Amino acid sequence: LHYEGPADERLDRFARVLSSAGIVVGVPALPSMIDLQMSPKVLEEAESGLRFFLRQDLPNPPGVMSISAASIAAFHLGAHPAYSKRIRSVLTFGGFSDWEEAVFFSLTGTLPSGEQMKPDPLGLPVLFLNFMDDLDEEIVRPLALERAIFSFVSTTWEKPEFEEWSAYTLVARQLAERVEEEDRALFYQACSVIPGGPQILMQAILDRGPQDWLNPEPLLQNLKVPLRITHGRDDSVIPYTQAEELERFLPEHLKHRPALTGFYHHTGISAGFSILKNIVHLPRELIASVRLLYGLLQTAGAAKIRSVNEQDDFS
């Protein structure tokens, strides 16, 4: 779920590292994800991307890796009666078990245990783009507002130089000129410039209600290939606790211990303080890192997929 798709510098670097290690890598440009829309169309787009990849000269049946919100598409392929026969396994990093709970967490930073994490203010406009049709607010020019929010996201989201309020507020003020004056307060709320945005979204989420296609439980219960679940403990978008919920959805013969690491957040390496904090848990973190890497190699076909007993021993 990123406006740059495969051109995202971090994803490009990751793919190049895997390729240099001798792994054939394909990254589909999924239109829904590039448009920042969580839409059922992404499931068909994932099928199309896999079909194209399967037409290549591959040394082994491929695996499927997903990051964050795209996990639902990977689970769809792993449970599909036809496509599951063409892939060897699935790996998800930062996948969700409960979409509504994940969205509320990204707005509040509150874990089920009550532990508090700092929400990402620049993730708020991404959510607004997904709930524009559900807002109770009166909007004079919805399309202009939506385009301005998208421009704000494509300028600021996940870019360190815009993490501070003063930096991204300057961008918002420049883009506000494209929005009708009556819509500017909502635009500023959507961009985390002024308060009120999370409260507006919470109401919209409650009004919309659950979306069946975003429920991974039936997909995982019907999974036909092994799944490796990995997650960063510092993830501020999808709570790491959902990794354990995903594991509970799995059939008994596919259950395994998720690899949870404190060295990564939602999209990269954790801040220096967090890494230092986890030094005291270094043995646990090293085991989690090895399991994460081994799961990646298994999914890519560079390591053998073991039985449940062997997985338990390794854990």
Coordinates of C-alpha atoms in Angstrom, one line a residue:
L1 CA 0.0 0.0 0.0
H2 CA 2.2 2.8 -1.3
Y3 CA 1.9 5.4 -4.0
E4 CA 5.2 4.5 -5.5
G5 CA 4.5 0.8 -5.8
P6 CA 7.6 -1.2 -6.9
A7 CA 9.5 2.0 -7.4
D8 CA 9.6 2.6 -3.6
E9 CA 13.3 2.9 -2.8
R10 CA 13.1 0.6 0.2
L11 CA 11.2 -2.1 -1.8
D12 CA 13.6 -1.8 -4.7
R13 CA 16.6 -2.1 -2.4
F14 CA 15.1 -5.2 -0.7
A15 CA 14.4 -6.8 -4.1
R16 CA 17.9 -6.1 -5.3
V17 CA 19.4 -7.7 -2.2
L18 CA 17.4 -10.9 -2.7
S19 CA 18.3 -10.9 -6.4
S20 CA 22.0 -10.6 -5.6
A21 CA 21.6 -13.6 -3.3
G22 CA 20.4 -15.7 -6.3
I23 CA 16.6 -15.4 -5.7
V24 CA 14.3 -14.6 -8.6
V25 CA 12.1 -11.7 -7.5
G26 CA 9.0 -10.2 -9.0
V27 CA 7.1 -7.3 -7.6
P28 CA 3.7 -6.6 -9.1
A29 CA 2.4 -3.0 -9.5
L30 CA -1.0 -3.4 -7.9
P31 CA -3.2 -0.4 -9.0
S32 CA -5.3 -0.4 -5.9
M33 CA -2.3 -0.3 -3.7
I34 CA -0.7 2.5 -5.7
D35 CA -3.9 4.4 -5.5
L36 CA -3.8 3.9 -1.7
Q37 CA -7.2 2.1 -1.8
M38 CA -8.0 -0.9 0.2
S39 CA -10.4 -2.4 -2.4
P40 CA -11.5 -5.9 -3.2
K41 CA -10.0 -5.3 -6.6
V42 CA -6.6 -5.9 -5.1
L43 CA -7.4 -9.7 -4.9
E44 CA -7.9 -9.9 -8.6
E45 CA -4.8 -7.7 -9.2
A46 CA -2.7 -10.1 -7.1
E47 CA -4.0 -13.0 -9.2
S48 CA -3.0 -11.2 -12.4
G49 CA 0.5 -10.4 -11.0
L50 CA 1.0 -14.1 -10.0
R51 CA -0.1 -15.3 -13.5
F52 CA 2.4 -13.0 -15.1
F53 CA 5.2 -14.2 -12.8
L54 CA 4.3 -17.9 -13.4
R55 CA 4.8 -17.4 -17.2
Q56 CA 8.5 -16.7 -16.5
D57 CA 11.2 -19.3 -16.6
L58 CA 11.4 -20.1 -12.9
P59 CA 13.7 -22.6 -11.3
N60 CA 11.2 -23.5 -8.6
P61 CA 7.5 -22.9 -7.7
P62 CA 7.5 -19.4 -6.3
G63 CA 6.5 -18.2 -2.8
V64 CA 4.5 -15.1 -2.0
M65 CA 5.6 -12.4 0.4
S66 CA 3.4 -9.6 1.6
I67 CA 4.0 -6.5 3.6
S68 CA 1.5 -4.8 5.8
A69 CA -2.1 -4.3 4.4
A70 CA -1.3 -6.4 1.3
S71 CA -1.3 -9.5 3.5
I72 CA -5.0 -10.1 2.6
A73 CA -4.0 -10.5 -1.0
A74 CA -1.3 -13.1 -0.1
F75 CA -3.7 -15.0 2.1
H76 CA -6.2 -15.0 -0.8
L77 CA -3.6 -16.6 -3.1
G78 CA -2.7 -19.2 -0.4
A79 CA -6.3 -20.3 0.0
H80 CA -7.2 -20.1 -3.7
P81 CA -8.2 -23.6 -5.1
A82 CA -6.2 -23.1 -8.3
Y83 CA -3.4 -20.6 -7.5
S84 CA -2.4 -22.2 -4.2
K85 CA -1.3 -25.2 -6.3
R86 CA 1.2 -23.1 -8.1
I87 CA 3.0 -21.6 -5.1
R88 CA 5.1 -23.2 -2.4
S89 CA 4.3 -21.0 0.6
V90 CA 3.4 -17.5 1.9
L91 CA 5.3 -15.1 4.2
T92 CA 3.7 -12.0 5.7
F93 CA 5.5 -9.1 7.4
G94 CA 3.2 -6.8 9.4
G95 CA 0.0 -8.5 8.3
F96 CA -3.4 -7.9 9.9
S97 CA -5.9 -10.2 11.6
D98 CA -8.5 -7.6 12.3
W99 CA -8.7 -4.6 9.9
E100 CA -10.9 -2.4 12.0
E101 CA -8.8 -3.0 15.1
A102 CA -5.7 -2.2 13.1
V103 CA -7.2 1.1 11.9
F104 CA -8.2 2.1 15.4
F105 CA -4.7 1.3 16.6
S106 CA -3.1 3.4 13.9
L107 CA -5.3 6.3 15.1
T108 CA -4.8 5.9 18.8
G109 CA -1.6 3.9 19.3
T110 CA -3.3 1.9 22.0
L111 CA -2.5 -1.9 22.1
P112 CA -5.1 -4.4 23.5
S113 CA -3.0 -4.6 26.6
G114 CA -3.3 -0.8 27.2
E115 CA 0.3 -0.2 26.2
Q116 CA 0.6 3.1 24.3
M117 CA 2.6 3.7 21.2
K118 CA 3.0 6.9 19.2
P119 CA 0.7 7.0 16.2
D120 CA 2.1 8.1 12.8
P121 CA 0.3 11.5 12.0
L122 CA 1.2 11.1 8.4
G123 CA -0.7 7.8 8.1
L124 CA -4.0 9.7 8.9
P125 CA -4.5 11.1 5.4
V126 CA -4.1 7.6 3.9
L127 CA -7.0 6.5 6.0
F128 CA -9.1 9.5 5.0
L129 CA -8.6 8.5 1.4
N130 CA -10.2 5.2 2.2
F131 CA -13.2 6.6 4.1
M132 CA -14.0 9.6 2.0
D133 CA -17.4 8.2 1.0
D134 CA -18.3 7.4 4.6
L135 CA -17.6 10.9 6.2
D136 CA -20.6 12.7 7.7
E137 CA -19.0 16.0 6.9
E138 CA -20.4 18.2 4.1
I139 CA -17.8 18.6 1.3
V140 CA -18.2 21.2 -1.4
R141 CA -15.8 19.7 -3.9
P142 CA -14.9 16.1 -2.8
L143 CA -12.7 15.3 -5.8
A144 CA -10.5 18.4 -5.2
L145 CA -10.2 17.5 -1.5
E146 CA -9.3 13.9 -2.4
R147 CA -6.6 15.0 -4.9
A148 CA -5.1 17.5 -2.4
I149 CA -4.9 14.8 0.3
F150 CA -3.3 12.4 -2.2
S151 CA -0.7 15.0 -3.1
F152 CA 0.0 15.6 0.5
V153 CA 0.6 11.9 1.1
S154 CA 2.8 11.5 -2.0
T155 CA 4.9 14.4 -0.7
T156 CA 5.2 13.6 2.9
W157 CA 4.4 10.0 3.8
E158 CA 7.2 7.9 5.3
K159 CA 9.8 10.6 4.5
P160 CA 12.0 11.5 7.5
E161 CA 12.3 15.2 6.5
F162 CA 8.6 15.7 6.9
E163 CA 8.1 13.9 10.3
E164 CA 7.9 17.1 12.3
W165 CA 4.6 19.1 12.4
S166 CA 6.2 22.3 11.2
A167 CA 7.6 20.6 8.0
Y168 CA 4.4 18.8 6.9
T169 CA 2.2 21.7 7.9
L170 CA 4.1 23.9 5.3
V171 CA 3.2 21.4 2.6
A172 CA -0.4 21.3 3.7
R173 CA -0.7 25.1 3.6
Q174 CA 0.6 25.1 0.0
L175 CA -1.9 22.4 -1.1
A176 CA -4.8 24.0 0.7
E177 CA -5.1 26.5 -2.1
R178 CA -6.4 23.7 -4.3
V179 CA -9.3 23.1 -1.9
E180 CA -12.5 25.1 -1.6
E181 CA -12.4 27.4 1.4
E182 CA -15.3 25.5 3.1
D183 CA -13.4 22.2 2.8
R184 CA -10.0 23.5 4.2
A185 CA -10.7 22.8 7.9
L186 CA -11.4 19.1 7.0
F187 CA -8.3 19.1 4.8
Y188 CA -6.2 20.3 7.7
Q189 CA -7.7 17.7 10.0
A190 CA -7.1 14.9 7.5
C191 CA -3.4 16.0 7.3
S192 CA -2.9 16.1 11.1
V193 CA -2.3 19.9 11.0
I194 CA -5.2 20.6 13.3
P195 CA -7.0 18.3 15.8
G196 CA -10.1 16.3 15.1
G197 CA -9.1 14.0 12.3
P198 CA -9.0 10.8 14.2
Q199 CA -12.4 11.4 15.8
I200 CA -14.0 12.0 12.4
L201 CA -12.5 8.8 11.1
M202 CA -13.5 6.7 14.1
Q203 CA -17.1 7.6 13.5
A204 CA -16.8 6.8 9.8
I205 CA -15.4 3.4 10.5
L206 CA -18.2 2.6 13.0
D207 CA -20.8 3.8 10.5
R208 CA -19.3 1.6 7.7
G209 CA -19.1 -1.6 9.7
P210 CA -17.1 -4.7 9.0
Q211 CA -16.0 -5.6 5.4
D212 CA -16.2 -9.3 4.8
W213 CA -13.5 -9.3 2.2
L214 CA -11.0 -7.9 4.8
N215 CA -11.5 -10.8 7.2
P216 CA -8.5 -13.1 6.9
E217 CA -9.9 -15.8 9.2
P218 CA -11.8 -17.8 6.6
L219 CA -8.8 -17.5 4.2
L220 CA -6.3 -18.8 6.8
Q221 CA -8.6 -21.6 7.9
N222 CA -8.7 -22.7 4.2
L223 CA -5.0 -22.1 3.6
K224 CA -3.5 -24.8 1.4
V225 CA 0.2 -23.9 1.7
P226 CA 2.5 -23.1 4.7
L227 CA 2.4 -19.6 6.1
R228 CA 5.3 -17.8 7.8
I229 CA 4.1 -15.0 10.1
T230 CA 6.6 -12.2 11.0
H231 CA 6.0 -8.8 12.6
G232 CA 8.0 -5.8 14.0
R233 CA 7.2 -5.1 17.7
D234 CA 7.6 -1.3 17.0
D235 CA 4.9 -1.4 14.3
S236 CA 2.8 1.7 14.8
V237 CA 0.3 0.9 12.0
I238 CA -0.7 -2.7 12.6
P239 CA -0.2 -4.0 16.2
Y240 CA 2.3 -6.8 16.6
T241 CA -0.3 -8.6 18.7
Q242 CA -2.2 -9.4 15.6
A243 CA 0.6 -11.8 14.5
E244 CA -0.4 -14.1 17.3
E245 CA -4.1 -13.8 16.3
L246 CA -3.2 -14.8 12.7
E247 CA -1.5 -17.9 14.0
R248 CA -4.6 -18.9 15.9
F249 CA -6.6 -18.8 12.7
L250 CA -4.4 -21.4 11.0
P251 CA -5.3 -25.1 10.7
E252 CA -3.6 -27.2 13.3
H253 CA -1.1 -28.7 10.9
L254 CA 0.2 -25.3 9.8
K255 CA 0.5 -23.6 13.2
H256 CA 3.9 -22.2 14.2
R257 CA 5.3 -19.5 16.4
P258 CA 5.3 -16.1 14.7
A259 CA 8.7 -14.3 14.5
L260 CA 8.4 -11.1 16.4
T261 CA 11.4 -8.7 16.3
G262 CA 12.0 -5.5 18.2
F263 CA 14.6 -4.4 15.5
Y264 CA 11.9 -3.4 13.0
H265 CA 8.9 -1.2 12.9
H266 CA 6.2 -1.1 10.1
T267 CA 8.5 -0.2 7.2
G268 CA 12.1 -0.4 8.3
I269 CA 14.7 -0.6 11.1
S270 CA 13.6 0.7 14.4
A271 CA 15.1 3.9 15.8
G272 CA 18.5 3.7 17.6
F273 CA 16.9 4.0 21.1
S274 CA 14.6 1.1 20.5
I275 CA 17.4 -1.1 19.2
L276 CA 19.5 -0.3 22.3
K277 CA 16.5 -1.0 24.5
N278 CA 16.3 -4.5 22.9
I279 CA 20.0 -5.3 23.6
V280 CA 18.9 -6.8 26.9
H281 CA 16.7 -9.2 24.9
L282 CA 19.5 -9.9 22.4
P283 CA 19.2 -13.7 22.5
R284 CA 15.5 -13.5 21.8
E285 CA 16.0 -10.9 19.0
L286 CA 18.7 -13.0 17.3
I287 CA 16.4 -16.1 17.4
A288 CA 13.6 -14.0 15.9
S289 CA 15.8 -12.6 13.2
V290 CA 17.1 -16.0 12.3
R291 CA 13.6 -17.4 12.1
L292 CA 12.5 -14.4 10.0
L293 CA 15.4 -14.9 7.6
Y294 CA 14.8 -18.7 7.4
G295 CA 11.1 -18.1 6.7
L296 CA 12.0 -15.8 3.9
L297 CA 14.4 -18.4 2.4
Q298 CA 11.8 -21.1 2.8
T299 CA 9.2 -19.0 0.9
A300 CA 11.7 -18.2 -1.8
G301 CA 12.6 -21.9 -2.3
A302 CA 16.1 -21.5 -1.0
A303 CA 15.5 -23.6 2.1
K304 CA 13.4 -26.7 2.7
I305 CA 10.0 -26.3 4.4
R306 CA 10.1 -28.5 7.4
S307 CA 7.4 -30.5 9.2
V308 CA 5.4 -29.0 12.2
N309 CA 7.6 -31.0 14.7
E310 CA 10.8 -29.6 13.2
Q311 CA 9.4 -26.1 13.3
D312 CA 8.5 -26.5 16.9
D313 CA 12.0 -27.7 17.7
F314 CA 13.5 -24.8 15.9
S315 CA 11.3 -22.4 17.8

